[in-house]
């Protein structure tokens, strides 16, 4: 009998070792390896992995370099996706580019010649001289005093600091935040002829230096401080050990986490999402140090971002989710006392700043998707992004309010205020963002005076809706079943935006995939969980590191805008596959529960030892596969389930046999597709026209944010009215994919727009802190008021100097935001977020005021110039 049992066990193990855990047309994941065409990575042992991966271009790197010229280091030469190209063909170690003209199409012959080699051998080194004709820019500086950029913005002559070079191939970078600091990438005009030049060293290297060379990862660091995993599935154990080692490499000398190999900084959302995934329990001290590094003046710091950060970027409350996770994992009451006032003060500012209109959803940018053109239509500027209501960001705010109520309950305070707000926000998310015909939530509400829902899926937000129980069980199951995923993983959103290079757009992010896989495990969707494991393990095996992101179409990190090895949240996501998914660990304020989920394809034996929870140590063994435990022993005593109370002490030996049941087998695997281009709308007389979209089969017309009708032509007749109406249109292709809505066009009689001059008044925390204006209106109704302003304290895409003010009108209070519009560019003007007021006929008194609640992330620079404000009747 023992011989037969051995034979059966041997045959079974050999079968599973040779059978794929997951496979599709592009790659296969096995118990001990990943195979993708000729590329293969193999687990030699739990401490060693080999790979033959040498990159998308196995013989070197791409000769075709994509780049842009950048005035003052900003992304301002041409629209996103419209890059220059040059084919590098060095002779005797040198190459000089054709002469490019700033802002103009490429010169003839600069691109890839027909039949030429696409790559350069990795052993070649050479210099490249880049040349750009700036005479058109300099001429405008002299004749007009400014240069008009492609987007209509003006750069004053006095503000011009220099020309920089951004691009896709090292030593070039696409990071426009860092570019102005990269003096080696600045061009110069040594002879004053208007031709700017820079010579750069290019050192072609592939992922490794020689095709066919085997890359090796061997565990070198001591990871014994962490919970130790043993498994009969080699790839799971090896990936876990690699990730633990990379986690140690991501700890800075000051004890805080860095964001990744390329990013030494501590970033609020990066550390927070990482801590929630897995780091709170296994590195609580480093997690605490990291979070406290992101506190200033008793409030959570919103990292630099669009239009000058907060409140355009508004997902800083991820900090609260992470801080609460640490408390649940450690039971540290001193920590709870530390974080409570920080969360409360930050929440109270948000309540007055982000909930500006009576829609009960928080305003602000998509959580983590903080590169404007990567996830929004091109017409949306920072104030438009502030106006928008994003799914993921709102779930973060919902969870924060719920956490704050829970903390107050623990301390014996009255928690009704924040619990009520949390319940209301959950209700509004479900009411306003759910797309019934899609079976998941929409990406965000967007527009200006009237908002519409983008029907794109947003993977992180969808997952958070399940994990934080915004979605009920029925919706949660539908979300996992219906959210689009591709062969290489779950894209940040779907479908993709045309003409935008891969990063958030057309990108797979392992940490987002980890959240999606965790959510799939919560609803017991086996097919989705297995796909999630494959999507995270494939690249980590092939590249021997947890990369930041990948191109959705190819699954390769080559071609992304920015990338890094051992990205912290990718590391945390890989570890979470074990802790959160396989072992189903979830700490609560009362105890820790285990709800393991082991897909049949990776069934076997798993043991996790030395897992610390409060004052207890858990040693856990799981056998078999299934959706839930069949039997549970805790210290040799039978239990129905695994719940370890938070007051537990000592060692808990837990043995779980799984029930052998399979989970749901449906998930939405799709081709990676792109939406149609967004129409460009014009208005003349009563005729609205727009550019024809090549892939469009029809157009959908929207009036005041509501769908009106579908048409096949690219024009629409509409008469102006005495009250404000807005026109928008979207293109729909043969697959039913929709473009973004076009920029809202105001349809209102000019005589019905009232302008109140504010005399170009400069406002700051020390100057003109209160401005008062009177005006009359003829009839009662709801009015939109926006402010024509300038803010030259920083660029449009980063920094932290967004100006914030409170506007009072006849007892009604609203938040006015005046985002940055360009460094030093105080002449550039644009309208603010529109504020809606219900007014009676007659004289009105408007007050613009700076108060403590209007503090921005800089804390000192909070300035703008207000030229006038306009008043338009909405109804």
Tab-separated table of N, CA and C in Angstrom, residues 592-669:
chain	number	residue	atom	x	y	z
A	592	UNK	N	-7.707	38.715	14.228
A	592	UNK	CA	-7.281	38.417	12.862
A	592	UNK	C	-8.008	37.166	12.392
A	593	UNK	N	-8.499	37.208	11.175
A	593	UNK	CA	-9.186	36.064	10.586
A	593	UNK	C	-8.364	35.512	9.434
A	594	UNK	N	-8.541	34.209	9.197
A	594	UNK	CA	-7.939	33.550	8.043
A	594	UNK	C	-9.056	32.954	7.210
A	595	UNK	N	-9.121	33.361	5.956
A	595	UNK	CA	-10.104	32.833	5.015
A	595	UNK	C	-9.355	32.415	3.755
A	596	UNK	N	-8.582	31.326	3.821
A	596	UNK	CA	-7.702	30.963	2.707
A	596	UNK	C	-8.470	30.592	1.451
A	597	UNK	N	-7.832	30.864	0.326
A	597	UNK	CA	-8.388	30.507	-0.974
A	597	UNK	C	-7.247	29.949	-1.815
A	598	UNK	N	-7.277	28.652	-2.073
A	598	UNK	CA	-6.208	27.989	-2.820
A	598	UNK	C	-6.790	27.464	-4.133
A	599	UNK	N	-6.498	28.100	-5.265
A	599	UNK	CA	-6.977	27.576	-6.547
A	599	UNK	C	-6.444	26.170	-6.795
A	600	UNK	N	-7.208	25.364	-7.481
A	600	UNK	CA	-6.807	23.975	-7.728
A	600	UNK	C	-5.470	23.901	-8.456
A	601	UNK	N	-5.220	24.834	-9.360
A	601	UNK	CA	-3.992	24.795	-10.156
A	601	UNK	C	-2.734	24.953	-9.314
A	602	UNK	N	-2.851	25.535	-8.134
A	602	UNK	CA	-1.683	25.678	-7.255
A	602	UNK	C	-1.954	25.031	-5.901
A	603	UNK	N	-2.831	24.039	-5.904
A	603	UNK	CA	-3.102	23.311	-4.676
A	603	UNK	C	-1.882	22.519	-4.233
A	604	UNK	N	-1.827	22.208	-2.950
A	604	UNK	CA	-0.692	21.471	-2.396
A	604	UNK	C	-0.577	21.741	-0.918
A	605	UNK	N	0.649	21.883	-0.466
A	605	UNK	CA	0.889	22.194	0.936
A	605	UNK	C	1.578	23.544	1.064
A	606	UNK	N	1.087	24.334	1.996
A	606	UNK	CA	1.664	25.637	2.295
A	606	UNK	C	1.821	25.766	3.807
A	607	UNK	N	2.979	26.236	4.230
A	607	UNK	CA	3.141	26.557	5.650
A	607	UNK	C	3.747	27.946	5.781
A	608	UNK	N	3.198	28.704	6.695
A	608	UNK	CA	3.699	30.051	6.985
A	608	UNK	C	3.966	30.100	8.479
A	609	UNK	N	5.231	30.261	8.847
A	609	UNK	CA	5.609	30.232	10.259
A	609	UNK	C	6.146	31.582	10.710
A	610	UNK	N	6.044	31.828	12.013
A	610	UNK	CA	6.563	33.050	12.641
A	610	UNK	C	5.843	34.305	12.156
A	611	UNK	N	4.538	34.156	11.932
A	611	UNK	CA	3.734	35.333	11.583
A	611	UNK	C	3.272	35.982	12.880
A	612	UNK	N	3.690	37.224	13.092
A	612	UNK	CA	3.420	37.913	14.358
A	612	UNK	C	2.136	38.735	14.262
A	613	UNK	N	1.290	38.524	15.247
A	613	UNK	CA	0.058	39.296	15.361
A	613	UNK	C	-0.098	39.715	16.819
A	614	UNK	N	-0.023	41.030	17.081
A	614	UNK	CA	-0.033	41.557	18.443
A	614	UNK	C	1.033	40.821	19.261
A	615	UNK	N	0.651	40.105	20.310
A	615	UNK	CA	1.614	39.395	21.141
A	615	UNK	C	1.638	37.901	20.840
A	616	UNK	N	0.982	37.523	19.763
A	616	UNK	CA	0.915	36.105	19.389
A	616	UNK	C	1.812	35.820	18.186
A	617	UNK	N	2.206	34.550	18.052
A	617	UNK	CA	2.936	34.066	16.882
A	617	UNK	C	2.110	32.964	16.257
A	618	UNK	N	1.817	33.116	14.963
A	618	UNK	CA	1.000	32.151	14.255
A	618	UNK	C	1.874	31.286	13.352
A	619	UNK	N	1.707	29.972	13.463
A	619	UNK	CA	2.315	29.009	12.552
A	619	UNK	C	1.172	28.288	11.845
A	620	UNK	N	1.093	28.451	10.528
A	620	UNK	CA	-0.096	28.026	9.789
A	620	UNK	C	0.298	27.003	8.721
A	621	UNK	N	-0.456	25.927	8.652
A	621	UNK	CA	-0.260	24.925	7.603
A	621	UNK	C	-1.583	24.705	6.882
A	622	UNK	N	-1.531	24.789	5.546
A	622	UNK	CA	-2.722	24.584	4.717
A	622	UNK	C	-2.451	23.450	3.742
A	623	UNK	N	-3.422	22.560	3.605
A	623	UNK	CA	-3.279	21.416	2.709
A	623	UNK	C	-4.450	21.364	1.736
A	624	UNK	N	-4.120	21.055	0.454
A	624	UNK	CA	-5.149	20.856	-0.546
A	624	UNK	C	-5.464	22.102	-1.345
A	625	UNK	N	-6.694	22.151	-1.859
A	625	UNK	CA	-7.156	23.337	-2.574
A	625	UNK	C	-8.616	23.551	-2.227
A	626	UNK	N	-9.122	24.741	-2.525
A	626	UNK	CA	-10.527	24.988	-2.272
A	626	UNK	C	-10.824	26.436	-1.970
A	627	UNK	N	-12.110	26.692	-1.788
A	627	UNK	CA	-12.577	28.061	-1.561
A	627	UNK	C	-12.649	28.426	-0.082
A	628	UNK	N	-12.621	27.419	0.794
A	628	UNK	CA	-12.694	27.666	2.237
A	628	UNK	C	-12.231	26.409	2.974
A	629	UNK	N	-11.984	26.508	4.279
A	629	UNK	CA	-11.516	25.337	5.037
A	629	UNK	C	-12.597	24.261	5.161
A	630	UNK	N	-12.171	23.005	5.055
A	630	UNK	CA	-13.020	21.863	5.386
A	630	UNK	C	-12.921	21.551	6.866
A	631	UNK	N	-11.689	21.673	7.389
A	631	UNK	CA	-11.470	21.444	8.815
A	631	UNK	C	-10.377	22.370	9.315
A	632	UNK	N	-10.466	22.714	10.620
A	632	UNK	CA	-9.518	23.636	11.234
A	632	UNK	C	-9.107	23.093	12.605
A	633	UNK	N	-7.816	23.029	12.848
A	633	UNK	CA	-7.276	22.723	14.173
A	633	UNK	C	-6.445	23.910	14.636
A	634	UNK	N	-6.733	24.402	15.831
A	634	UNK	CA	-5.918	25.453	16.442
A	634	UNK	C	-5.386	24.896	17.750
A	635	UNK	N	-4.059	24.702	17.773
A	635	UNK	CA	-3.426	24.051	18.931
A	635	UNK	C	-4.131	22.736	19.268
A	636	UNK	N	-4.382	21.945	18.191
A	636	UNK	CA	-4.971	20.611	18.278
A	636	UNK	C	-6.426	20.593	18.726
A	637	UNK	N	-7.089	21.733	18.712
A	637	UNK	CA	-8.503	21.810	19.063
A	637	UNK	C	-9.297	22.179	17.804
A	638	UNK	N	-10.390	21.439	17.538
A	638	UNK	CA	-11.189	21.702	16.349
A	638	UNK	C	-11.939	23.022	16.455
A	639	UNK	N	-11.976	23.741	15.337
A	639	UNK	CA	-12.715	25.007	15.250
A	639	UNK	C	-13.455	25.052	13.919
A	640	UNK	N	-14.507	25.842	13.860
A	640	UNK	CA	-15.256	26.029	12.623
A	640	UNK	C	-14.500	26.915	11.640
A	641	UNK	N	-13.806	27.898	12.164
A	641	UNK	CA	-13.048	28.831	11.330
A	641	UNK	C	-11.873	29.360	12.141
A	642	UNK	N	-11.104	30.253	11.525
A	642	UNK	CA	-9.911	30.777	12.188
A	642	UNK	C	-10.132	32.232	12.556
A	643	UNK	N	-10.287	32.496	13.839
A	643	UNK	CA	-10.366	33.849	14.371
A	643	UNK	C	-9.478	33.892	15.608
A	644	UNK	N	-8.414	34.658	15.531
A	644	UNK	CA	-7.508	34.805	16.662
A	644	UNK	C	-7.777	36.173	17.288
A	645	UNK	N	-8.240	36.221	18.548
A	645	UNK	CA	-8.589	37.511	19.165
A	645	UNK	C	-7.367	38.391	19.372
A	646	UNK	N	-7.602	39.713	19.419
A	646	UNK	CA	-6.456	40.632	19.512
A	646	UNK	C	-5.737	40.571	20.849
A	647	UNK	N	-6.348	39.943	21.871
A	647	UNK	CA	-5.653	39.824	23.156
A	647	UNK	C	-4.834	38.538	23.248
A	648	UNK	N	-4.793	37.766	22.146
A	648	UNK	CA	-4.085	36.484	22.159
A	648	UNK	C	-2.603	36.667	22.427
A	649	UNK	N	-2.022	35.711	23.113
A	649	UNK	CA	-0.584	35.687	23.391
A	649	UNK	C	-0.063	34.280	23.166
A	650	UNK	N	1.248	34.176	22.947
A	650	UNK	CA	1.863	32.870	22.785
A	650	UNK	C	1.810	32.361	21.363
A	651	UNK	N	2.054	31.059	21.210
A	651	UNK	CA	2.148	30.423	19.897
A	651	UNK	C	0.826	29.747	19.551
A	652	UNK	N	0.370	29.967	18.308
A	652	UNK	CA	-0.838	29.323	17.796
A	652	UNK	C	-0.451	28.482	16.585
A	653	UNK	N	-0.580	27.177	16.724
A	653	UNK	CA	-0.341	26.262	15.610
A	653	UNK	C	-1.679	25.970	14.947
A	654	UNK	N	-1.795	26.381	13.687
A	654	UNK	CA	-3.076	26.302	12.975
A	654	UNK	C	-2.917	25.357	11.786
A	655	UNK	N	-3.787	24.359	11.707
A	655	UNK	CA	-3.760	23.400	10.606
A	655	UNK	C	-5.108	23.452	9.894
A	656	UNK	N	-5.052	23.700	8.584
A	656	UNK	CA	-6.272	23.857	7.783
A	656	UNK	C	-6.238	22.871	6.622
A	657	UNK	N	-7.295	22.106	6.474
A	657	UNK	CA	-7.505	21.281	5.281
A	657	UNK	C	-8.591	21.941	4.445
A	658	UNK	N	-8.306	22.182	3.163
A	658	UNK	CA	-9.239	22.886	2.308
A	658	UNK	C	-10.355	21.961	1.826
A	659	UNK	N	-11.446	22.564	1.341
A	659	UNK	CA	-12.666	21.809	1.047
A	659	UNK	C	-12.706	21.192	-0.347
A	660	UNK	N	-11.686	21.425	-1.178
A	660	UNK	CA	-11.650	20.812	-2.497
A	660	UNK	C	-12.663	21.350	-3.482
A	661	UNK	N	-13.261	22.487	-3.187
A	661	UNK	CA	-14.251	23.097	-4.077
A	661	UNK	C	-13.589	24.139	-4.983
A	662	UNK	N	-14.161	24.295	-6.154
A	662	UNK	CA	-13.665	25.309	-7.090
A	662	UNK	C	-14.499	26.576	-6.999
A	663	UNK	N	-13.840	27.709	-7.230
A	663	UNK	CA	-14.533	28.987	-7.250
A	663	UNK	C	-15.061	29.305	-8.633
A	664	UNK	N	-15.601	30.504	-8.783
A	664	UNK	CA	-16.164	30.943	-10.059
A	664	UNK	C	-15.112	30.889	-11.162
A	665	UNK	N	-15.546	30.573	-12.373
A	665	UNK	CA	-14.588	30.409	-13.473
A	665	UNK	C	-14.791	31.415	-14.597
A	666	UNK	N	-15.499	32.516	-14.319
A	666	UNK	CA	-15.738	33.524	-15.346
A	666	UNK	C	-15.012	34.824	-15.006
A	667	UNK	N	-14.290	35.336	-15.992
A	667	UNK	CA	-13.722	36.677	-15.886
A	667	UNK	C	-13.610	37.250	-17.287
A	668	UNK	N	-13.442	38.556	-17.397
A	668	UNK	CA	-13.614	39.241	-18.678
A	668	UNK	C	-12.266	39.480	-19.366
A	669	UNK	N	-11.741	38.421	-19.989
A	669	UNK	CA	-10.483	38.522	-20.722
A	669	UNK	C	-10.759	39.115	-22.099
